[in-house]
PDB file of C-alpha atoms in Angstrom:
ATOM      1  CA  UNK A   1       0.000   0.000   0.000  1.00 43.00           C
ATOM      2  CA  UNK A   2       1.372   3.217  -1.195  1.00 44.00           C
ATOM      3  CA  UNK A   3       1.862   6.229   1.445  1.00 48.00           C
ATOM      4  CA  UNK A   4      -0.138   9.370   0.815  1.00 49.00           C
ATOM      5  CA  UNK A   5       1.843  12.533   0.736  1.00 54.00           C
ATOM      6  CA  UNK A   6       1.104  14.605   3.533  1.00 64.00           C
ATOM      7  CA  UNK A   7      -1.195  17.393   1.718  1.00 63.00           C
ATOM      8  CA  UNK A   8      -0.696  19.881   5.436  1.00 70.00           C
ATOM      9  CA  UNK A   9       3.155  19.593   4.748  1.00 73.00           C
ATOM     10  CA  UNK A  10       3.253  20.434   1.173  1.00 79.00           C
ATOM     11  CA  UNK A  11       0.821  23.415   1.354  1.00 79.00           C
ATOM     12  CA  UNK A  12       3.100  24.601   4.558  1.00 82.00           C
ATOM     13  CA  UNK A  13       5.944  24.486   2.457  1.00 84.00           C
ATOM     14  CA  UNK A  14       4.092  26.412  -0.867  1.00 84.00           C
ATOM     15  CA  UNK A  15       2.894  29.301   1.336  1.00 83.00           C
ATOM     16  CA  UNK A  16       6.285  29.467   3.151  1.00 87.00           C
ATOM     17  CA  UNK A  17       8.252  29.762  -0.544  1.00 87.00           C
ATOM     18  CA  UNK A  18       5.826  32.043  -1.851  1.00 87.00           C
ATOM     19  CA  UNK A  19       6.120  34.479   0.740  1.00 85.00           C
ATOM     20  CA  UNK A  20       9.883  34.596   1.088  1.00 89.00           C
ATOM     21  CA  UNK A  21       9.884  34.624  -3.051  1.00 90.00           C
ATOM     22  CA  UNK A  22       7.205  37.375  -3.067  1.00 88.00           C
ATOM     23  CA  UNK A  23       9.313  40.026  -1.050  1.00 88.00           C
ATOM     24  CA  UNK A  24      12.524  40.092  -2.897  1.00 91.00           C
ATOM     25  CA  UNK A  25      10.193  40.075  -6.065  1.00 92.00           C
ATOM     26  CA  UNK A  26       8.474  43.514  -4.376  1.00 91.00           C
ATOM     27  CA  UNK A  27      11.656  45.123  -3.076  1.00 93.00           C
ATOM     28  CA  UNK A  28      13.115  44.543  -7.090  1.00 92.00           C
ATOM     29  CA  UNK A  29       9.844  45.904  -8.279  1.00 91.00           C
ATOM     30  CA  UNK A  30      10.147  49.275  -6.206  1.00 91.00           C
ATOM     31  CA  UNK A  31      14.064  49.510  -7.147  1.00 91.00           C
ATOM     32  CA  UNK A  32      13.270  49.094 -10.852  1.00 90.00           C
ATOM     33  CA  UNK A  33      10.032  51.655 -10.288  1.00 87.00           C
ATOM     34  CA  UNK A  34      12.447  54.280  -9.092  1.00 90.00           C
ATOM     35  CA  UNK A  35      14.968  53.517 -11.462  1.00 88.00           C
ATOM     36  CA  UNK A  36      12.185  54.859 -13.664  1.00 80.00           C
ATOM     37  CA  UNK A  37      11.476  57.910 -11.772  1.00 84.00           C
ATOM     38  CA  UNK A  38      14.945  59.161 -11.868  1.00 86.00           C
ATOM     39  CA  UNK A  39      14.385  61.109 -15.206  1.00 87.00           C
ATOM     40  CA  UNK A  40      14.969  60.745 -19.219  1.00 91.00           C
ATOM     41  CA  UNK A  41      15.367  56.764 -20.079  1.00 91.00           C
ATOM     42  CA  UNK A  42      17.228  56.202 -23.463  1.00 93.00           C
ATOM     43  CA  UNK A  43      15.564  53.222 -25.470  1.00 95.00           C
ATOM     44  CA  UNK A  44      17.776  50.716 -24.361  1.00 94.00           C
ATOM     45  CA  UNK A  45      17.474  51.375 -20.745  1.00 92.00           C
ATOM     46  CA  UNK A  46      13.401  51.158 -21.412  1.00 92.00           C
ATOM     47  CA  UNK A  47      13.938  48.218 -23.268  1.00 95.00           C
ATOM     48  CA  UNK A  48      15.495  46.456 -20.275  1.00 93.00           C
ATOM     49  CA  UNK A  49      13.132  47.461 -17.530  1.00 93.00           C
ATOM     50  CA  UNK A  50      10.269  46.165 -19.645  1.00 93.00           C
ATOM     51  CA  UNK A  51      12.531  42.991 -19.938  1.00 95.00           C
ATOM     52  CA  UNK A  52      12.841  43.009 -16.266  1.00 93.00           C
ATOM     53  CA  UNK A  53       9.268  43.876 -15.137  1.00 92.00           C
ATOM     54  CA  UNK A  54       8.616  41.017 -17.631  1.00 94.00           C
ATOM     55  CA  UNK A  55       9.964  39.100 -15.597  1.00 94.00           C
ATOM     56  CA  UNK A  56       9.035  39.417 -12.066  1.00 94.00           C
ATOM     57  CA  UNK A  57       5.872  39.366 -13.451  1.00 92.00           C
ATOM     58  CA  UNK A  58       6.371  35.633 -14.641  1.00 94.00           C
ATOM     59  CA  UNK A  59       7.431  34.692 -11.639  1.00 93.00           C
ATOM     60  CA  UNK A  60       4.519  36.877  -9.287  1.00 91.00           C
ATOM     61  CA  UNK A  61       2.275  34.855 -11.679  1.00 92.00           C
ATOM     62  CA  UNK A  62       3.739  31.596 -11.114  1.00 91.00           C
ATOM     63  CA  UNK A  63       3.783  31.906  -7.208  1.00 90.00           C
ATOM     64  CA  UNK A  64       0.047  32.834  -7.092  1.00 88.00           C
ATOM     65  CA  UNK A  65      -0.278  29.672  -9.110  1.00 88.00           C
ATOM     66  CA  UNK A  66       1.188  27.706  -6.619  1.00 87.00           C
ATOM     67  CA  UNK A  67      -0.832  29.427  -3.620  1.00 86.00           C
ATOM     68  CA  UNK A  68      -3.927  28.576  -5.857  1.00 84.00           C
ATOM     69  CA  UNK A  69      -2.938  25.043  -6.419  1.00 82.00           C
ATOM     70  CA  UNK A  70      -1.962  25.112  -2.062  1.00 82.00           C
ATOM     71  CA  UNK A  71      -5.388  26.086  -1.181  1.00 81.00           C
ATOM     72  CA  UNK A  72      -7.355  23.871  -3.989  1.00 81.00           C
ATOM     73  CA  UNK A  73      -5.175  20.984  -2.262  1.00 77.00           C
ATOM     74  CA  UNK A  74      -6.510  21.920   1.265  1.00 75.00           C
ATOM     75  CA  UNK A  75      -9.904  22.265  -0.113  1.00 74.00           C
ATOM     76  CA  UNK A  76     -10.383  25.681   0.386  1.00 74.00           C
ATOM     77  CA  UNK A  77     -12.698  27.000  -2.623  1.00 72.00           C
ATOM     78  CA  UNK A  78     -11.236  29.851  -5.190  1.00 68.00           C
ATOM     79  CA  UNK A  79     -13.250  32.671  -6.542  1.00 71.00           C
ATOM     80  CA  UNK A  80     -12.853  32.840 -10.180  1.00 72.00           C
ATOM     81  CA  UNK A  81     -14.651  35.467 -11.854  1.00 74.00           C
ATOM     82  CA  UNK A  82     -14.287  36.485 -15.840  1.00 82.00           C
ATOM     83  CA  UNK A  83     -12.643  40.039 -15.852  1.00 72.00           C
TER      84      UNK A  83
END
């Protein structure tokens, strides 16, 4: 008979990464916001920001894929609404 993973210890572990990957992606964000603020960009510069806020938001899209797929494991329901 085959052991079930432990769904408590996996979903621990999801919202633990997500949160410690969530506020280095939000401290980049600002850095890269102000980056912006500091005046004139030439087209490169712009270029690589977009690249960059690319990106982090890959990743910020990923990890609230994971906390969806950590709360659908612990049963908890998930509002999806068109938009």
């Amino acid at each position: 008979m085959s052991e079930q993973p432990d769904n408590n210890i996996d979903s621990e572990f999801i919202n633990i990464f997500a949160h410690d990957i969530k506020s280095p992606l939000s401290a980049i964000k600002g850095c890269i916001d102000l980056v912006e603020n500091l005046g004139e960009l030439n087209e490169r510069q712009i270029y690589y920001i977009q690249k960059a806020f690319a990106g982090i938001t890959r990743i910020e899209t990923i990890v609230h894929n994971l906390l969806d797929y950590s709360r659908l494991n612990e049963g908890i329901p998930i509002h999806r609404a068109p938009f």
